[in-house]
C-alpha cells in the first residue's frame, strides 16, 4: 500500500513550458520542480499560472553601474545627437539667466572643442560627459574655476584628471541617490535580471543601498565592487550574504587603464589614429603589488579594469613575479572588459584562475570606429571570448549599463555568461545560476522576446 503524504509550500508556479513546467518555492528557495503536471502532494498557499510561458534562471548581469543607470532618468542625455551643431543647439537651449551650471551625459560623437563649449556660455561651468564615462569636455569658465586651464588647455579630461571637477559638480542628496537606485532596480527587474555586480560602488550609494535593504525596499540582489578610499575604509573586511543573500561586499575595483573611445585604454603598441600614443596606465607596479597584498590578506576579490592588451599583460606580469597561483586562485580575481586581449596571456590567466568578465555589446557599439583606432592587424585581438572559453578560462557576462543596453536577451550566444558564469564570479554557484532544488527561487518567465514576470526569492517582483 502506497503511503500518503503532503508537502506544504509557499508558492506553486505551474503551467509553464520548456525544460521546466512547474516550480515550488518556500522561504525563498526552490523546493521542487519538474515537467508535466505538479504532484498532488504539493499543497501551496499560493498558486501562480504561468500561462504557457517559459521559465529561465534569473539573469546575473556581471557589470552594471546601478546609481549611474538610475540617475540617467534625471539627467540630460545627449546620446541621440547626430552632430556637434545639434549638440550646441541643445546646450544653448538649456541655459537660462538662472542656470548656475550645466552637465550633460552620453555624448557619442567626435572630440569637442573648447571654442564650441565656450559658445554655450563663458559665465557658467559646462560639462559634457562622454558615453563611456571615462572622459569629459568642459568650457573655459570651468577650467579657470578649477585652476587647470594651463594643464588642460583643450578642455578634455580623462579618467583620473576628472577628479579636478568634483568640487564644481552638483551635490547629490541621499533622496536623489535613493530615487536613482530604485529606478535602476525597476529597469533591471523588468528585463528578468535578478542579480547584478555593481562596479565601482562608492560609499554614499552603498550606504543608501544598505538602508533600502534594511527597509526591505530593494528586491534586486547586489554584489558590490568597492571603489574609493571612503568605501574601502568603511568596509575593511568582506561582508557576504547580507539581508538574506541580497547583498555581498567582497570585491574591490581597480582601474589599470581607461577606454578605447577616449584613447585611454593601454595598448602594447600605439593607436593607429594617434601615433606615439599607447593609452594611459592608471596604476604603478608598486601601487598594484601593495593593493594585491592587502586584498589577499583581507580576503577580498580584486576586479581589474583592463580594456587594452597591455593592461592585462601588466597585471599578469606582476602576479607572476610577486605572487603564487595558489594564493590568488581562491580569490577569483577578475579581468573586466578585455576588449583588446592578446592570446598569449591566456595561459597565465588560467594559471592564476582569472575570470574573464566580458561585455559583448562593447564590440558591437565600437565596431564602426574600432579598426580606425586599432588598425586592421590588431582586430584579431578584439573580443576573443571563444579562445578564452577553449582555454578553460571562466567567463561571466555583463552589459556595462547604462553605457550599453542592459537587456541580456540581446546576447543570446552568451546566456551561459549571464547565469552560471555570473554566479561563479560572485562565489554564488551553490545558490544561483541554475534552477535546481535547494537553490534560490530567482527566475524569469518569458514569452518569445518579452519578460512576462520576474521572481526573486519566490516573490513576484515584476509582472508585465
mmCIF file of C-alpha atoms in Angstrom, residues 30-346:
data_model
loop_
_atom_site.group_PDB
_atom_site.id
_atom_site.type_symbol
_atom_site.label_atom_id
_atom_site.label_comp_id
_atom_site.label_asym_id
_atom_site.label_seq_id
_atom_site.Cartn_x
_atom_site.Cartn_y
_atom_site.Cartn_z
ATOM 1 C CA UNK A 30 13.324 26.056 -4.653
ATOM 2 C CA UNK A 31 11.678 23.069 -3.002
ATOM 3 C CA UNK A 32 10.851 21.092 -6.123
ATOM 4 C CA UNK A 33 10.426 21.488 -9.872
ATOM 5 C CA UNK A 34 9.681 19.385 -12.902
ATOM 6 C CA UNK A 35 7.764 18.775 -16.122
ATOM 7 C CA UNK A 36 4.170 17.770 -16.715
ATOM 8 C CA UNK A 37 1.608 18.448 -14.033
ATOM 9 C CA UNK A 38 2.667 19.285 -10.447
ATOM 10 C CA UNK A 39 2.483 16.364 -7.985
ATOM 11 C CA UNK A 40 -0.736 16.250 -5.993
ATOM 12 C CA UNK A 41 1.107 16.077 -2.693
ATOM 13 C CA UNK A 42 2.208 19.734 -3.044
ATOM 14 C CA UNK A 43 -0.095 21.956 -1.018
ATOM 15 C CA UNK A 44 0.528 25.593 -1.936
ATOM 16 C CA UNK A 45 -0.513 28.686 -0.010
ATOM 17 C CA UNK A 46 -0.490 30.497 -3.352
ATOM 18 C CA UNK A 47 -0.628 29.311 -6.978
ATOM 19 C CA UNK A 48 0.524 31.305 -10.000
ATOM 20 C CA UNK A 49 -0.424 30.311 -13.552
ATOM 21 C CA UNK A 50 2.462 30.843 -15.990
ATOM 22 C CA UNK A 51 0.043 30.649 -18.939
ATOM 23 C CA UNK A 52 2.280 28.503 -21.095
ATOM 24 C CA UNK A 53 5.369 30.729 -20.867
ATOM 25 C CA UNK A 54 8.946 29.528 -20.321
ATOM 26 C CA UNK A 55 10.872 29.610 -17.047
ATOM 27 C CA UNK A 56 14.530 30.685 -17.168
ATOM 28 C CA UNK A 57 17.125 31.205 -14.412
ATOM 29 C CA UNK A 58 17.298 34.808 -13.234
ATOM 30 C CA UNK A 59 19.849 36.715 -15.289
ATOM 31 C CA UNK A 60 23.022 37.795 -13.491
ATOM 32 C CA UNK A 61 24.456 40.948 -15.041
ATOM 33 C CA UNK A 62 28.101 40.912 -14.003
ATOM 34 C CA UNK A 63 28.862 44.540 -14.818
ATOM 35 C CA UNK A 64 26.445 47.360 -14.082
ATOM 36 C CA UNK A 65 26.608 50.856 -12.632
ATOM 37 C CA UNK A 66 23.465 50.951 -10.512
ATOM 38 C CA UNK A 67 23.468 54.580 -9.420
ATOM 39 C CA UNK A 68 24.545 55.838 -12.828
ATOM 40 C CA UNK A 69 21.825 53.786 -14.537
ATOM 41 C CA UNK A 70 19.079 55.193 -12.351
ATOM 42 C CA UNK A 71 20.372 58.752 -12.413
ATOM 43 C CA UNK A 72 20.163 58.825 -16.225
ATOM 44 C CA UNK A 73 16.412 59.343 -15.860
ATOM 45 C CA UNK A 74 17.076 62.673 -14.175
ATOM 46 C CA UNK A 75 19.905 63.866 -16.449
ATOM 47 C CA UNK A 76 20.029 65.345 -19.922
ATOM 48 C CA UNK A 77 21.302 62.519 -22.144
ATOM 49 C CA UNK A 78 22.668 63.816 -25.468
ATOM 50 C CA UNK A 79 23.384 60.370 -26.891
ATOM 51 C CA UNK A 80 20.778 60.952 -29.595
ATOM 52 C CA UNK A 81 22.656 63.943 -31.059
ATOM 53 C CA UNK A 82 23.917 63.239 -34.574
ATOM 54 C CA UNK A 83 26.232 66.250 -34.896
ATOM 55 C CA UNK A 84 28.088 68.872 -32.916
ATOM 56 C CA UNK A 85 25.731 71.530 -34.304
ATOM 57 C CA UNK A 86 22.764 69.666 -32.845
ATOM 58 C CA UNK A 87 24.557 69.322 -29.511
ATOM 59 C CA UNK A 88 25.355 73.041 -29.481
ATOM 60 C CA UNK A 89 21.727 73.942 -30.131
ATOM 61 C CA UNK A 90 20.535 71.709 -27.276
ATOM 62 C CA UNK A 91 23.100 73.065 -24.807
ATOM 63 C CA UNK A 92 22.215 76.667 -25.646
ATOM 64 C CA UNK A 93 18.548 75.845 -25.124
ATOM 65 C CA UNK A 94 19.279 74.624 -21.587
ATOM 66 C CA UNK A 95 20.970 77.837 -20.460
ATOM 67 C CA UNK A 96 18.756 80.468 -18.831
ATOM 68 C CA UNK A 97 19.615 83.521 -16.660
ATOM 69 C CA UNK A 98 19.047 81.305 -13.593
ATOM 70 C CA UNK A 99 21.344 78.471 -14.746
ATOM 71 C CA UNK A 100 24.397 78.170 -12.476
ATOM 72 C CA UNK A 101 25.980 75.277 -14.352
ATOM 73 C CA UNK A 102 25.200 72.640 -16.971
ATOM 74 C CA UNK A 103 26.238 68.986 -17.107
ATOM 75 C CA UNK A 104 25.065 66.512 -19.752
ATOM 76 C CA UNK A 105 25.887 62.865 -20.404
ATOM 77 C CA UNK A 106 26.017 60.306 -23.210
ATOM 78 C CA UNK A 107 27.955 62.139 -25.950
ATOM 79 C CA UNK A 108 28.918 59.589 -28.640
ATOM 80 C CA UNK A 109 30.288 61.893 -31.300
ATOM 81 C CA UNK A 110 33.705 63.248 -32.190
ATOM 82 C CA UNK A 111 36.032 65.291 -29.989
ATOM 83 C CA UNK A 112 34.590 68.620 -28.847
ATOM 84 C CA UNK A 113 36.493 71.867 -28.870
ATOM 85 C CA UNK A 114 36.860 74.487 -26.172
ATOM 86 C CA UNK A 115 35.612 77.028 -28.723
ATOM 87 C CA UNK A 116 32.346 75.123 -29.199
ATOM 88 C CA UNK A 117 31.538 74.872 -25.484
ATOM 89 C CA UNK A 118 32.510 78.493 -24.901
ATOM 90 C CA UNK A 119 29.801 79.417 -27.403
ATOM 91 C CA UNK A 120 27.263 77.934 -24.980
ATOM 92 C CA UNK A 121 28.427 80.145 -22.124
ATOM 93 C CA UNK A 122 31.524 81.922 -20.889
ATOM 94 C CA UNK A 123 29.978 82.605 -17.474
ATOM 95 C CA UNK A 124 28.833 79.225 -16.147
ATOM 96 C CA UNK A 125 30.615 75.826 -15.985
ATOM 97 C CA UNK A 126 29.725 73.410 -18.806
ATOM 98 C CA UNK A 127 30.486 69.660 -18.629
ATOM 99 C CA UNK A 128 29.800 67.175 -21.445
ATOM 100 C CA UNK A 129 30.405 63.569 -20.396
ATOM 101 C CA UNK A 130 31.430 61.008 -22.980
ATOM 102 C CA UNK A 131 29.148 57.972 -23.277
ATOM 103 C CA UNK A 132 31.733 55.636 -21.673
ATOM 104 C CA UNK A 133 32.013 57.935 -18.607
ATOM 105 C CA UNK A 134 35.809 57.860 -18.902
ATOM 106 C CA UNK A 135 36.191 61.380 -20.308
ATOM 107 C CA UNK A 136 34.612 64.832 -20.341
ATOM 108 C CA UNK A 137 34.844 68.096 -22.253
ATOM 109 C CA UNK A 138 34.487 71.363 -20.338
ATOM 110 C CA UNK A 139 34.476 75.060 -21.166
ATOM 111 C CA UNK A 140 36.994 77.776 -20.297
ATOM 112 C CA UNK A 141 34.898 79.034 -17.387
ATOM 113 C CA UNK A 142 35.209 75.722 -15.578
ATOM 114 C CA UNK A 143 38.911 75.339 -16.358
ATOM 115 C CA UNK A 144 39.524 78.736 -14.778
ATOM 116 C CA UNK A 145 37.400 77.962 -11.708
ATOM 117 C CA UNK A 146 39.323 74.714 -11.186
ATOM 118 C CA UNK A 147 42.628 76.497 -11.899
ATOM 119 C CA UNK A 148 43.607 73.899 -14.530
ATOM 120 C CA UNK A 149 43.459 75.935 -17.749
ATOM 121 C CA UNK A 150 47.201 75.676 -18.367
ATOM 122 C CA UNK A 151 47.290 71.940 -17.623
ATOM 123 C CA UNK A 152 44.284 71.066 -19.809
ATOM 124 C CA UNK A 153 44.111 73.845 -22.425
ATOM 125 C CA UNK A 154 41.866 71.836 -24.775
ATOM 126 C CA UNK A 155 39.164 71.294 -22.160
ATOM 127 C CA UNK A 156 39.431 67.491 -22.479
ATOM 128 C CA UNK A 157 39.906 65.490 -19.268
ATOM 129 C CA UNK A 158 40.014 61.701 -18.989
ATOM 130 C CA UNK A 159 39.973 59.196 -16.118
ATOM 131 C CA UNK A 160 41.922 60.447 -13.073
ATOM 132 C CA UNK A 161 42.019 64.015 -14.414
ATOM 133 C CA UNK A 162 38.251 64.275 -13.944
ATOM 134 C CA UNK A 163 38.756 64.446 -10.178
ATOM 135 C CA UNK A 164 39.631 68.131 -10.625
ATOM 136 C CA UNK A 165 35.979 68.781 -11.438
ATOM 137 C CA UNK A 166 34.382 67.231 -8.353
ATOM 138 C CA UNK A 167 34.141 70.474 -6.307
ATOM 139 C CA UNK A 168 32.237 72.119 -9.156
ATOM 140 C CA UNK A 169 29.651 69.439 -9.809
ATOM 141 C CA UNK A 170 26.176 69.499 -8.217
ATOM 142 C CA UNK A 171 25.949 67.823 -4.818
ATOM 143 C CA UNK A 172 23.631 64.807 -4.802
ATOM 144 C CA UNK A 173 21.265 64.313 -1.871
ATOM 145 C CA UNK A 174 20.525 60.945 -0.202
ATOM 146 C CA UNK A 175 16.974 61.235 -1.552
ATOM 147 C CA UNK A 176 18.279 61.598 -5.132
ATOM 148 C CA UNK A 177 20.581 58.589 -4.683
ATOM 149 C CA UNK A 178 17.666 56.523 -3.340
ATOM 150 C CA UNK A 179 15.468 57.532 -6.270
ATOM 151 C CA UNK A 180 18.217 56.594 -8.736
ATOM 152 C CA UNK A 181 18.790 53.171 -7.169
ATOM 153 C CA UNK A 182 15.074 52.415 -7.132
ATOM 154 C CA UNK A 183 14.761 53.467 -10.775
ATOM 155 C CA UNK A 184 17.697 51.232 -11.733
ATOM 156 C CA UNK A 185 16.055 48.287 -9.979
ATOM 157 C CA UNK A 186 12.781 48.797 -11.854
ATOM 158 C CA UNK A 187 14.574 48.750 -15.199
ATOM 159 C CA UNK A 188 16.654 45.670 -14.411
ATOM 160 C CA UNK A 189 13.870 43.565 -12.919
ATOM 161 C CA UNK A 190 11.679 44.299 -15.938
ATOM 162 C CA UNK A 191 14.281 42.542 -18.086
ATOM 163 C CA UNK A 192 14.452 39.426 -15.931
ATOM 164 C CA UNK A 193 17.704 40.443 -14.224
ATOM 165 C CA UNK A 194 17.621 39.251 -10.605
ATOM 166 C CA UNK A 195 21.271 39.786 -9.578
ATOM 167 C CA UNK A 196 23.896 42.352 -10.524
ATOM 168 C CA UNK A 197 27.545 43.055 -9.864
ATOM 169 C CA UNK A 198 27.763 46.789 -9.176
ATOM 170 C CA UNK A 199 31.074 48.138 -10.405
ATOM 171 C CA UNK A 200 32.982 50.857 -8.564
ATOM 172 C CA UNK A 201 30.485 51.253 -5.701
ATOM 173 C CA UNK A 202 31.212 54.418 -3.753
ATOM 174 C CA UNK A 203 30.304 54.967 -0.114
ATOM 175 C CA UNK A 204 27.168 57.143 -0.337
ATOM 176 C CA UNK A 205 25.320 54.919 -2.846
ATOM 177 C CA UNK A 206 26.353 51.858 -0.817
ATOM 178 C CA UNK A 207 25.018 53.346 2.418
ATOM 179 C CA UNK A 208 21.758 54.141 0.657
ATOM 180 C CA UNK A 209 21.597 50.629 -0.785
ATOM 181 C CA UNK A 210 22.045 49.137 2.687
ATOM 182 C CA UNK A 211 19.286 51.375 4.077
ATOM 183 C CA UNK A 212 16.910 50.310 1.295
ATOM 184 C CA UNK A 213 17.621 46.653 2.009
ATOM 185 C CA UNK A 214 17.167 47.141 5.752
ATOM 186 C CA UNK A 215 13.760 48.642 4.963
ATOM 187 C CA UNK A 216 13.038 45.767 2.546
ATOM 188 C CA UNK A 217 12.517 48.202 -0.316
ATOM 189 C CA UNK A 218 15.056 46.532 -2.615
ATOM 190 C CA UNK A 219 14.431 43.162 -4.278
ATOM 191 C CA UNK A 220 17.455 43.048 -6.566
ATOM 192 C CA UNK A 221 20.448 41.026 -5.357
ATOM 193 C CA UNK A 222 23.642 43.083 -5.491
ATOM 194 C CA UNK A 223 27.324 42.203 -5.254
ATOM 195 C CA UNK A 224 29.410 45.353 -4.848
ATOM 196 C CA UNK A 225 32.926 46.099 -6.040
ATOM 197 C CA UNK A 226 34.108 48.876 -3.726
ATOM 198 C CA UNK A 227 35.816 51.943 -5.155
ATOM 199 C CA UNK A 228 37.395 54.936 -3.451
ATOM 200 C CA UNK A 229 39.133 55.344 -0.097
ATOM 201 C CA UNK A 230 35.932 56.131 1.799
ATOM 202 C CA UNK A 231 34.157 52.948 0.727
ATOM 203 C CA UNK A 232 37.213 50.737 1.192
ATOM 204 C CA UNK A 233 37.951 52.155 4.648
ATOM 205 C CA UNK A 234 34.324 51.714 5.713
ATOM 206 C CA UNK A 235 34.459 48.013 4.835
ATOM 207 C CA UNK A 236 37.923 46.675 5.763
ATOM 208 C CA UNK A 237 36.679 43.069 5.621
ATOM 209 C CA UNK A 238 34.266 41.302 3.253
ATOM 210 C CA UNK A 239 30.617 41.024 4.281
ATOM 211 C CA UNK A 240 28.573 38.434 2.401
ATOM 212 C CA UNK A 241 25.028 37.084 2.153
ATOM 213 C CA UNK A 242 23.590 40.083 3.968
ATOM 214 C CA UNK A 243 19.810 40.600 4.067
ATOM 215 C CA UNK A 244 19.019 37.020 3.108
ATOM 216 C CA UNK A 245 21.529 36.773 0.251
ATOM 217 C CA UNK A 246 20.670 40.201 -1.176
ATOM 218 C CA UNK A 247 23.997 41.961 -0.640
ATOM 219 C CA UNK A 248 27.651 40.950 -0.967
ATOM 220 C CA UNK A 249 30.569 43.286 -0.255
ATOM 221 C CA UNK A 250 33.624 41.192 -1.047
ATOM 222 C CA UNK A 251 35.293 42.843 -4.052
ATOM 223 C CA UNK A 252 37.272 45.963 -4.912
ATOM 224 C CA UNK A 253 37.518 47.650 -8.313
ATOM 225 C CA UNK A 254 40.985 48.622 -9.593
ATOM 226 C CA UNK A 255 41.429 50.719 -12.737
ATOM 227 C CA UNK A 256 44.509 49.759 -14.746
ATOM 228 C CA UNK A 257 43.616 51.769 -17.847
ATOM 229 C CA UNK A 258 40.797 53.753 -19.449
ATOM 230 C CA UNK A 259 38.559 53.379 -22.509
ATOM 231 C CA UNK A 260 39.219 52.973 -26.226
ATOM 232 C CA UNK A 261 36.858 55.792 -27.169
ATOM 233 C CA UNK A 262 38.946 58.360 -25.290
ATOM 234 C CA UNK A 263 42.204 56.567 -26.191
ATOM 235 C CA UNK A 264 42.819 55.841 -22.522
ATOM 236 C CA UNK A 265 42.923 52.046 -22.935
ATOM 237 C CA UNK A 266 46.535 50.880 -22.533
ATOM 238 C CA UNK A 267 47.785 49.188 -25.684
ATOM 239 C CA UNK A 268 51.060 47.364 -26.295
ATOM 240 C CA UNK A 269 51.681 49.478 -29.410
ATOM 241 C CA UNK A 270 50.450 52.946 -30.429
ATOM 242 C CA UNK A 271 46.929 53.716 -31.565
ATOM 243 C CA UNK A 272 46.527 53.621 -35.331
ATOM 244 C CA UNK A 273 44.956 57.084 -35.343
ATOM 245 C CA UNK A 274 47.267 58.585 -32.707
ATOM 246 C CA UNK A 275 50.918 57.733 -33.491
ATOM 247 C CA UNK A 276 53.169 57.596 -30.442
ATOM 248 C CA UNK A 277 50.267 57.252 -28.011
ATOM 249 C CA UNK A 278 49.616 53.864 -26.340
ATOM 250 C CA UNK A 279 47.000 54.928 -23.814
ATOM 251 C CA UNK A 280 47.236 55.835 -20.141
ATOM 252 C CA UNK A 281 48.335 53.460 -17.346
ATOM 253 C CA UNK A 282 46.399 54.298 -14.189
ATOM 254 C CA UNK A 283 48.438 52.280 -11.693
ATOM 255 C CA UNK A 284 52.134 51.754 -10.980
ATOM 256 C CA UNK A 285 53.791 48.430 -10.219
ATOM 257 C CA UNK A 286 54.481 49.458 -6.632
ATOM 258 C CA UNK A 287 50.868 50.561 -6.047
ATOM 259 C CA UNK A 288 49.439 47.393 -7.543
ATOM 260 C CA UNK A 289 51.682 44.995 -5.614
ATOM 261 C CA UNK A 290 50.642 46.699 -2.372
ATOM 262 C CA UNK A 291 46.959 46.626 -3.327
ATOM 263 C CA UNK A 292 47.065 42.924 -4.195
ATOM 264 C CA UNK A 293 48.878 42.007 -0.960
ATOM 265 C CA UNK A 294 46.311 43.836 1.169
ATOM 266 C CA UNK A 295 43.438 42.259 -0.739
ATOM 267 C CA UNK A 296 44.818 38.755 -0.240
ATOM 268 C CA UNK A 297 45.401 39.398 3.473
ATOM 269 C CA UNK A 298 41.826 40.612 3.912
ATOM 270 C CA UNK A 299 40.308 38.009 1.551
ATOM 271 C CA UNK A 300 38.948 40.474 -0.984
ATOM 272 C CA UNK A 301 38.338 39.661 -4.619
ATOM 273 C CA UNK A 302 40.011 42.168 -6.942
ATOM 274 C CA UNK A 303 38.320 43.272 -10.141
ATOM 275 C CA UNK A 304 40.773 44.835 -12.589
ATOM 276 C CA UNK A 305 39.574 47.172 -15.324
ATOM 277 C CA UNK A 306 41.789 46.005 -18.200
ATOM 278 C CA UNK A 307 40.487 47.120 -21.563
ATOM 279 C CA UNK A 308 43.690 47.342 -23.613
ATOM 280 C CA UNK A 309 46.041 44.396 -24.176
ATOM 281 C CA UNK A 310 48.961 45.942 -22.299
ATOM 282 C CA UNK A 311 46.801 46.427 -19.197
ATOM 283 C CA UNK A 312 46.208 42.686 -18.789
ATOM 284 C CA UNK A 313 49.858 41.925 -19.577
ATOM 285 C CA UNK A 314 50.911 44.389 -16.845
ATOM 286 C CA UNK A 315 48.722 42.780 -14.153
ATOM 287 C CA UNK A 316 49.684 39.221 -15.086
ATOM 288 C CA UNK A 317 53.420 40.028 -15.044
ATOM 289 C CA UNK A 318 53.000 41.413 -11.514
ATOM 290 C CA UNK A 319 51.063 38.357 -10.364
ATOM 291 C CA UNK A 320 53.629 36.028 -11.900
ATOM 292 C CA UNK A 321 56.538 37.905 -10.317
ATOM 293 C CA UNK A 322 55.289 38.538 -6.793
ATOM 294 C CA UNK A 323 52.527 36.006 -6.054
ATOM 295 C CA UNK A 324 51.834 32.294 -6.294
ATOM 296 C CA UNK A 325 48.867 30.826 -8.177
ATOM 297 C CA UNK A 326 47.761 29.033 -5.008
ATOM 298 C CA UNK A 327 47.187 32.229 -3.014
ATOM 299 C CA UNK A 328 45.497 34.033 -5.914
ATOM 300 C CA UNK A 329 43.215 31.346 -7.373
ATOM 301 C CA UNK A 330 40.927 31.074 -4.341
ATOM 302 C CA UNK A 331 40.136 34.796 -4.507
ATOM 303 C CA UNK A 332 38.834 34.541 -8.082
ATOM 304 C CA UNK A 333 40.380 37.759 -9.365
ATOM 305 C CA UNK A 334 38.597 39.191 -12.408
ATOM 306 C CA UNK A 335 39.693 40.965 -15.566
ATOM 307 C CA UNK A 336 36.963 43.357 -16.620
ATOM 308 C CA UNK A 337 36.350 44.111 -20.330
ATOM 309 C CA UNK A 338 39.371 42.559 -22.103
ATOM 310 C CA UNK A 339 38.104 44.149 -25.309
ATOM 311 C CA UNK A 340 41.618 44.003 -26.749
ATOM 312 C CA UNK A 341 43.426 40.925 -25.474
ATOM 313 C CA UNK A 342 46.449 39.127 -26.913
ATOM 314 C CA UNK A 343 46.026 35.318 -26.901
ATOM 315 C CA UNK A 344 49.481 34.931 -25.362
ATOM 316 C CA UNK A 345 48.135 35.993 -21.941
ATOM 317 C CA UNK A 346 45.526 33.223 -21.761
#
